[in-house]
Amino acid sequence: MNSRRRLALGAATALSLFLAAGVSLAAAKAEPIRLGAPLATAFLYGWDAERGIRLAVEEINAAGGVKVGKTKRPLTVDVIDTRDLEPGVPVDDAIKAVEKLILQKKVDFLVGGPVRSEAALAVMDLLSQHKKVSIITTGVLSPAYTKTVADNYDKYKYAFRNSSHVGVLIKDMVTVFDKIKAEHGLQKVFIMVQDVAHARKAGEGMEKTLKEKGYQVVGTEIYPTGTTDFAPGLLKAKKAEADVLFVWMDMPETAILLKQWSDFKLKVLPIGFMAAGEQPGFWNSSKGAAQYTLVNAVNGGNAPATITPWTDKFVKAYTKRWKLEPEGYGTSSSYMAVYQLKDAIERAGSLDPDAVVKALETQDLQGVYGRMRFDPKTHQIIPATDPKEGAIGSVFQWQNGKRVVVWPDAGATGKIQVPEWFK
């Protein structure tokens, strides 16, 4: 087969694939806008982000694509595994993954990760070097990411984050602590965190803030990534007569922690940032051990809620497409990042990175978890507890097999409960 015929067949195949995906004929003929998604695909914060991104891409393409000037163009997405949540994997692996997306895959924009804060911070120089606009949507909870933008805007202006960070999450968690204290009288706290940057900072921040507010912090334990036995720490919490267990871990082994807590029937209510506890299937996999666990899912819409009209639409679309509810942190934010880029590109009328940066800085978009606006100096999504004012968070509690959102009031579907053995 000669080269001209091979090229023709390849073009015909690509066209048929776009049409099968619901892309209009005009958009299918146009040059696609290429998204790169560097993600830890073997972990929740990677695979749910990928699903959120792919769902948004499919919806936008089915509606005709992205209007760039007078031309409608389809989106494509290349996902690459950064492996940055795996124990012992060096940050350099994530850098190489992003380099591959930029230099070999020739992506126009980046969405998703890297997921680990240390990796995302290391990649910022690549964004500057190649002028690639990136929206971090999952992981990367260190405040240092957007502080870096503020400290050296001209160099790092291509970096945005539409999810949250430790500083915001601490404020959110303390508000939930106050709610638990007011409703159930619990105020003696034992802290368990993972030995990674964002978790250590969260533990330190929570301890400081809780003490300032009059709570008793009766102990702290720090665990290496991959730990499989939390019994000694749980028994320390029992001995210290703690009644709240604050956990901050993104490793899947938190499933073991919660199973041991349930088996011991400790009079201590678990609450925090826990990867395993976020997933819809955790109830069955834990055999009900998740009951009463309070989980910070970071952004609204990562569990079914009633925030905006788009929230319900997103939850239904995700459930239909992937056969399960939104899975936790990284889901709604990754989905929204694609729509944020679409809006910015269309208002810029161009894929020019500097024009898209300016369009993102002036963006005001009502989304799945509220009003989506970036701080123009830090490129951090502006948080709020009112979805009319900003992007809201989500704390849910496992109750009888369901994830019931209990905070903030906007989007809440139930109230906080405590175990029967507390009484």
Coordinates of C-alpha atoms in Angstrom, one line a residue, residues 43-408:
F43 CA -5.0 5.3 42.3
L44 CA -8.4 6.9 43.0
Y45 CA -7.2 10.4 42.4
G46 CA -6.0 9.4 39.0
W47 CA -8.6 7.1 37.6
D48 CA -11.6 9.2 38.8
A49 CA -9.9 12.3 37.3
E50 CA -9.5 10.6 34.0
R51 CA -13.2 9.6 34.0
G52 CA -14.2 13.2 34.8
I53 CA -12.0 14.5 32.0
R54 CA -13.2 12.0 29.4
L55 CA -16.9 12.6 30.3
A56 CA -16.5 16.3 29.7
V57 CA -14.6 15.8 26.5
E58 CA -17.3 13.5 25.2
E59 CA -20.1 15.9 26.1
I60 CA -18.3 18.9 24.5
N61 CA -17.6 16.9 21.3
A62 CA -21.2 15.7 21.1
A63 CA -22.3 19.3 21.3
G64 CA -20.1 20.3 18.4
G65 CA -16.7 20.9 20.0
V66 CA -14.9 24.1 21.0
K67 CA -15.4 27.3 19.0
V68 CA -12.0 28.8 18.2
G69 CA -12.7 32.0 16.3
K70 CA -15.2 30.8 13.6
T71 CA -14.1 27.2 13.7
K72 CA -15.5 24.4 15.8
R73 CA -12.8 22.0 16.9
P74 CA -13.0 18.7 18.7
L75 CA -11.1 17.8 21.9
T76 CA -8.8 14.8 22.3
V77 CA -7.2 13.6 25.5
D78 CA -3.9 11.7 26.1
V79 CA -3.6 10.2 29.6
I80 CA -0.2 9.2 30.9
D81 CA 0.6 7.4 34.2
T82 CA 2.9 9.6 36.4
R83 CA 3.0 6.9 39.1
D84 CA 3.6 9.7 41.6
L85 CA 1.4 8.3 44.3
E86 CA 3.4 5.0 44.4
P87 CA 5.8 4.6 47.3
G88 CA 9.4 5.1 46.3
V89 CA 8.8 6.4 42.8
P90 CA 11.0 9.5 42.2
V91 CA 9.6 12.9 41.2
D92 CA 11.7 12.7 38.1
D93 CA 9.3 10.0 36.7
A94 CA 6.4 12.5 36.8
I95 CA 8.6 15.2 35.1
K96 CA 9.4 12.8 32.3
A97 CA 5.8 11.8 31.9
V98 CA 4.8 15.5 31.4
E99 CA 7.7 16.0 29.1
K100 CA 6.4 13.2 26.9
L101 CA 3.0 14.8 26.7
I102 CA 4.4 18.1 25.7
L103 CA 7.3 17.0 23.4
Q104 CA 5.9 13.8 21.8
K105 CA 2.2 14.0 22.1
K106 CA 2.2 17.7 21.3
V107 CA -0.6 18.5 23.7
D108 CA -2.0 22.1 23.7
F109 CA -3.1 22.1 27.4
L110 CA -2.7 20.0 30.6
V111 CA -5.4 19.0 33.0
G112 CA -5.4 16.8 36.0
G113 CA -2.0 16.4 37.6
P114 CA 0.7 15.4 38.5
V115 CA -1.1 14.3 41.7
R116 CA 1.6 14.5 44.4
S117 CA 2.4 18.0 45.5
E118 CA 6.2 17.5 45.2
A119 CA 5.8 16.3 41.6
A120 CA 3.5 19.1 40.5
L121 CA 5.8 21.8 42.0
A122 CA 8.7 20.2 40.1
V123 CA 6.8 20.3 36.8
M124 CA 6.0 24.1 37.1
D125 CA 9.3 24.9 35.4
L126 CA 8.3 22.8 32.4
L127 CA 5.0 24.7 32.1
S128 CA 7.0 28.0 32.0
Q129 CA 9.6 26.7 29.5
H130 CA 7.0 25.4 27.0
K131 CA 4.2 27.9 27.8
K132 CA 1.6 25.2 28.6
V133 CA -1.5 26.3 30.4
S134 CA -2.2 23.7 33.1
I135 CA -5.2 23.3 35.5
I136 CA -4.4 21.1 38.5
T137 CA -7.6 19.2 39.5
T138 CA -6.6 16.4 41.8
G139 CA -4.1 15.9 44.6
V140 CA -1.6 18.8 45.0
L141 CA -3.0 20.0 48.3
S142 CA 0.1 22.1 49.2
P143 CA -0.5 25.8 49.4
A144 CA 3.0 26.2 47.9
Y145 CA 1.6 25.6 44.4
T146 CA -0.4 28.7 44.0
K147 CA 2.0 30.7 46.3
T148 CA 4.7 30.0 43.7
V149 CA 2.5 31.6 41.1
A150 CA 2.0 34.7 43.3
D151 CA 5.7 35.0 44.1
N152 CA 6.8 34.8 40.5
Y153 CA 3.8 35.5 38.3
D154 CA 5.6 36.2 35.0
K155 CA 7.4 32.8 35.1
Y156 CA 4.6 30.6 36.5
K157 CA 1.4 32.3 35.2
Y158 CA 0.5 29.2 33.2
A159 CA -0.3 27.2 36.3
F160 CA -3.9 27.1 37.8
R161 CA -5.6 25.0 40.4
N162 CA -9.4 24.5 40.4
S163 CA -9.5 22.2 43.5
S164 CA -8.4 23.1 47.0
H165 CA -5.4 23.1 49.3
V166 CA -4.5 22.4 52.9
G167 CA -5.2 25.9 54.2
V168 CA -8.8 25.9 52.9
L169 CA -9.4 22.3 54.0
I170 CA -8.3 23.0 57.5
K171 CA -10.8 25.9 57.8
D172 CA -13.5 23.6 56.4
M173 CA -12.6 20.8 58.8
V174 CA -12.5 23.0 61.8
T175 CA -16.0 24.2 60.9
V176 CA -17.2 20.6 60.9
F177 CA -15.4 20.0 64.2
D178 CA -17.4 22.9 65.7
K179 CA -20.6 21.3 64.3
I180 CA -19.7 18.0 65.9
K181 CA -18.9 19.7 69.2
A182 CA -22.1 21.6 69.2
E183 CA -24.3 18.7 68.3
H184 CA -22.6 15.8 70.1
G185 CA -20.1 17.3 72.6
L186 CA -17.0 15.7 71.1
Q187 CA -13.7 17.7 71.6
K188 CA -10.7 15.5 72.5
V189 CA -8.8 14.8 69.3
F190 CA -6.2 12.2 68.3
I191 CA -4.4 13.0 65.0
M192 CA -3.2 10.4 62.4
V193 CA -1.5 11.6 59.2
Q194 CA 0.5 10.2 56.3
D195 CA 4.2 11.0 56.0
V196 CA 3.9 13.2 52.9
A197 CA 4.1 17.0 52.6
H198 CA 0.4 18.0 52.4
A199 CA -0.6 15.5 55.2
R200 CA 2.1 16.6 57.6
K201 CA 1.2 20.3 57.0
A202 CA -2.5 19.4 57.6
G203 CA -1.8 17.6 60.8
E204 CA 0.3 20.5 62.1
G205 CA -2.2 23.1 61.0
M206 CA -5.2 21.2 62.5
E207 CA -3.4 20.8 65.8
K208 CA -2.5 24.4 66.0
T209 CA -6.0 25.7 65.0
L210 CA -7.9 23.2 67.2
K211 CA -5.8 24.1 70.3
E212 CA -6.4 27.8 69.7
K213 CA -10.1 27.1 69.6
G214 CA -10.0 25.2 72.9
Y215 CA -10.0 21.6 71.7
Q216 CA -7.8 19.0 73.4
V217 CA -5.3 17.4 71.1
V218 CA -4.2 14.3 73.0
G219 CA -1.8 12.7 70.6
T220 CA -0.3 12.5 67.0
E221 CA 1.0 9.6 64.9
I222 CA 2.7 9.9 61.5
Y223 CA 2.7 6.9 59.2
P224 CA 4.8 6.1 56.1
T225 CA 3.0 5.6 52.8
G226 CA 2.1 1.9 52.5
T227 CA 1.5 1.3 56.3
T228 CA -0.8 -1.7 56.9
D229 CA -1.3 -1.8 60.7
F230 CA -2.8 1.1 62.6
A231 CA -3.8 -0.8 65.7
P232 CA -1.0 0.7 68.0
G233 CA -2.1 4.2 67.1
L234 CA -5.8 3.4 67.6
L235 CA -5.1 1.9 71.0
K236 CA -3.1 5.1 71.9
A237 CA -6.2 7.1 71.0
K238 CA -8.3 4.9 73.2
K239 CA -5.8 5.2 76.1
A240 CA -5.8 9.0 75.7
E241 CA -9.6 8.9 75.8
A242 CA -9.9 10.7 72.5
D243 CA -13.5 11.1 71.1
V244 CA -12.5 12.3 67.6
L245 CA -9.9 10.7 65.3
F246 CA -8.6 13.1 62.8
V247 CA -7.1 11.3 59.8
W248 CA -5.3 12.8 56.8
M249 CA -4.1 10.2 54.3
D250 CA -4.4 9.6 50.6
M251 CA -3.0 6.1 50.5
P252 CA -5.5 3.2 50.0
E253 CA -4.4 1.5 53.2
T254 CA -6.8 3.9 55.1
A255 CA -9.3 1.1 54.4
I256 CA -7.3 -1.0 56.9
L257 CA -7.4 1.8 59.4
L258 CA -11.1 2.1 59.3
K259 CA -11.6 -1.7 59.4
Q260 CA -9.5 -1.8 62.6
W261 CA -11.4 1.1 64.1
S262 CA -14.7 -0.6 63.4
D263 CA -13.5 -4.0 64.8
F264 CA -12.3 -2.3 68.0
K265 CA -15.5 -0.3 68.4
L266 CA -13.6 2.6 69.7
K267 CA -15.5 5.5 71.1
V268 CA -13.8 7.9 68.8
L269 CA -15.4 9.3 65.7
P270 CA -13.2 9.1 62.5
I271 CA -13.1 12.2 60.4
G272 CA -10.8 13.6 57.8
F273 CA -9.3 13.3 54.3
M274 CA -9.2 9.6 53.5
A275 CA -8.9 8.3 49.9
A276 CA -10.3 4.8 50.5
G277 CA -13.4 6.1 52.4
E278 CA -14.4 8.3 49.5
Q279 CA -15.3 5.7 47.0
P280 CA -18.9 4.5 46.4
G281 CA -17.8 0.8 46.7
F282 CA -16.1 1.3 50.0
W283 CA -19.2 0.3 52.0
N284 CA -19.2 -3.2 50.4
S285 CA -15.4 -3.7 50.4
S286 CA -15.2 -2.7 54.1
K287 CA -18.3 -4.8 54.9
G288 CA -19.9 -1.9 56.6
A289 CA -16.8 -0.7 58.5
A290 CA -17.3 2.7 57.0
Q291 CA -20.4 3.4 59.0
Y292 CA -20.3 6.8 60.7
T293 CA -16.9 7.8 59.1
L294 CA -16.9 11.5 58.0
V295 CA -14.9 12.1 54.9
N296 CA -13.7 15.4 53.3
A297 CA -14.2 14.9 49.5
V298 CA -12.7 18.4 48.9
N299 CA -15.0 19.7 46.1
G300 CA -18.8 19.6 45.9
G301 CA -20.2 17.1 43.5
N302 CA -17.6 14.4 44.4
A303 CA -20.6 12.7 46.2
P304 CA -24.2 13.3 45.2
A305 CA -25.4 16.7 46.5
T306 CA -27.9 19.5 45.7
I307 CA -25.6 22.4 45.0
T308 CA -26.4 23.8 41.6
P309 CA -28.5 22.5 38.7
W310 CA -25.3 21.3 37.1
T311 CA -24.5 19.1 40.1
D312 CA -27.4 16.8 39.5
K313 CA -26.8 16.8 35.8
F314 CA -23.1 15.9 36.4
V315 CA -23.9 13.1 38.9
K316 CA -26.5 11.5 36.6
A317 CA -24.2 11.7 33.5
Y318 CA -21.2 10.3 35.4
T319 CA -23.3 7.5 36.8
K320 CA -24.7 6.6 33.4
R321 CA -21.3 6.7 31.7
W322 CA -19.2 4.9 34.3
K323 CA -21.9 2.8 36.1
L324 CA -21.2 4.2 39.5
E325 CA -21.6 7.6 41.3
P326 CA -18.8 10.2 41.3
E327 CA -16.0 8.5 43.1
G328 CA -14.4 11.2 45.3
Y329 CA -11.7 13.9 45.2
G330 CA -10.7 14.8 41.6
T331 CA -13.9 13.8 39.9
S332 CA -16.0 17.0 39.7
S333 CA -12.9 19.3 39.5
S334 CA -11.4 17.3 36.6
Y335 CA -14.7 17.4 34.7
M336 CA -15.0 21.2 35.3
A337 CA -11.5 21.9 34.2
V338 CA -12.3 20.9 30.6
Y339 CA -15.3 23.2 30.6
Q340 CA -13.2 26.0 32.1
L341 CA -10.7 25.6 29.3
K342 CA -13.5 25.5 26.7
D343 CA -14.9 28.7 28.0
A344 CA -11.5 30.4 28.2
I345 CA -10.5 29.3 24.7
E346 CA -13.8 30.5 23.2
R347 CA -13.6 33.9 24.9
A348 CA -9.9 34.2 23.9
G349 CA -10.8 33.2 20.4
S350 CA -7.4 31.4 20.2
L351 CA -5.2 28.7 21.6
D352 CA -2.5 31.2 22.4
P353 CA -1.4 30.4 25.9
D354 CA -1.1 34.0 27.1
A355 CA -4.6 34.8 25.8
V356 CA -6.0 31.7 27.5
V357 CA -4.3 32.7 30.8
K358 CA -6.0 36.1 30.6
A359 CA -9.4 34.5 29.9
L360 CA -9.1 32.1 32.8
E361 CA -8.1 35.0 35.1
T362 CA -11.4 36.8 34.2
Q363 CA -13.5 33.7 34.1
D364 CA -16.8 33.7 36.0
L365 CA -18.5 30.4 35.4
Q366 CA -21.3 28.7 37.4
G367 CA -20.3 25.0 37.7
V368 CA -20.8 21.7 39.4
Y369 CA -19.6 23.0 42.8
G370 CA -20.5 26.6 42.6
R371 CA -19.1 29.8 41.1
M372 CA -15.8 29.1 39.4
R373 CA -13.4 32.1 39.5
F374 CA -9.6 32.1 39.8
D375 CA -7.7 34.5 41.9
P376 CA -5.9 36.5 39.2
K377 CA -2.7 36.7 41.4
T378 CA -2.4 33.1 42.7
H379 CA -4.5 31.2 40.1
Q380 CA -6.2 29.4 42.9
I381 CA -10.0 28.8 42.6
I382 CA -11.8 31.1 45.0
P383 CA -13.4 29.1 47.8
A384 CA -16.7 29.7 49.6
T385 CA -19.4 28.0 51.6
D386 CA -22.1 29.6 49.4
P387 CA -22.1 28.3 45.8
K388 CA -23.3 31.7 44.6
E389 CA -20.0 33.2 45.8
G390 CA -17.4 30.6 45.1
A391 CA -16.4 27.0 44.9
I392 CA -17.7 25.0 47.8
G393 CA -16.3 21.9 49.5
S394 CA -17.9 18.6 50.6
V395 CA -17.9 16.6 53.8
F396 CA -20.0 13.5 53.8
Q397 CA -20.7 10.7 56.3
W398 CA -21.3 7.0 55.6
Q399 CA -24.8 6.2 56.8
N400 CA -26.3 2.8 56.1
G401 CA -24.4 2.2 52.8
K402 CA -24.8 5.8 51.5
R403 CA -22.6 8.8 51.3
V404 CA -24.7 11.5 53.0
V405 CA -23.3 15.1 52.5
V406 CA -23.5 16.8 55.9
W407 CA -21.5 20.0 55.2
P408 CA -21.8 22.7 54.0

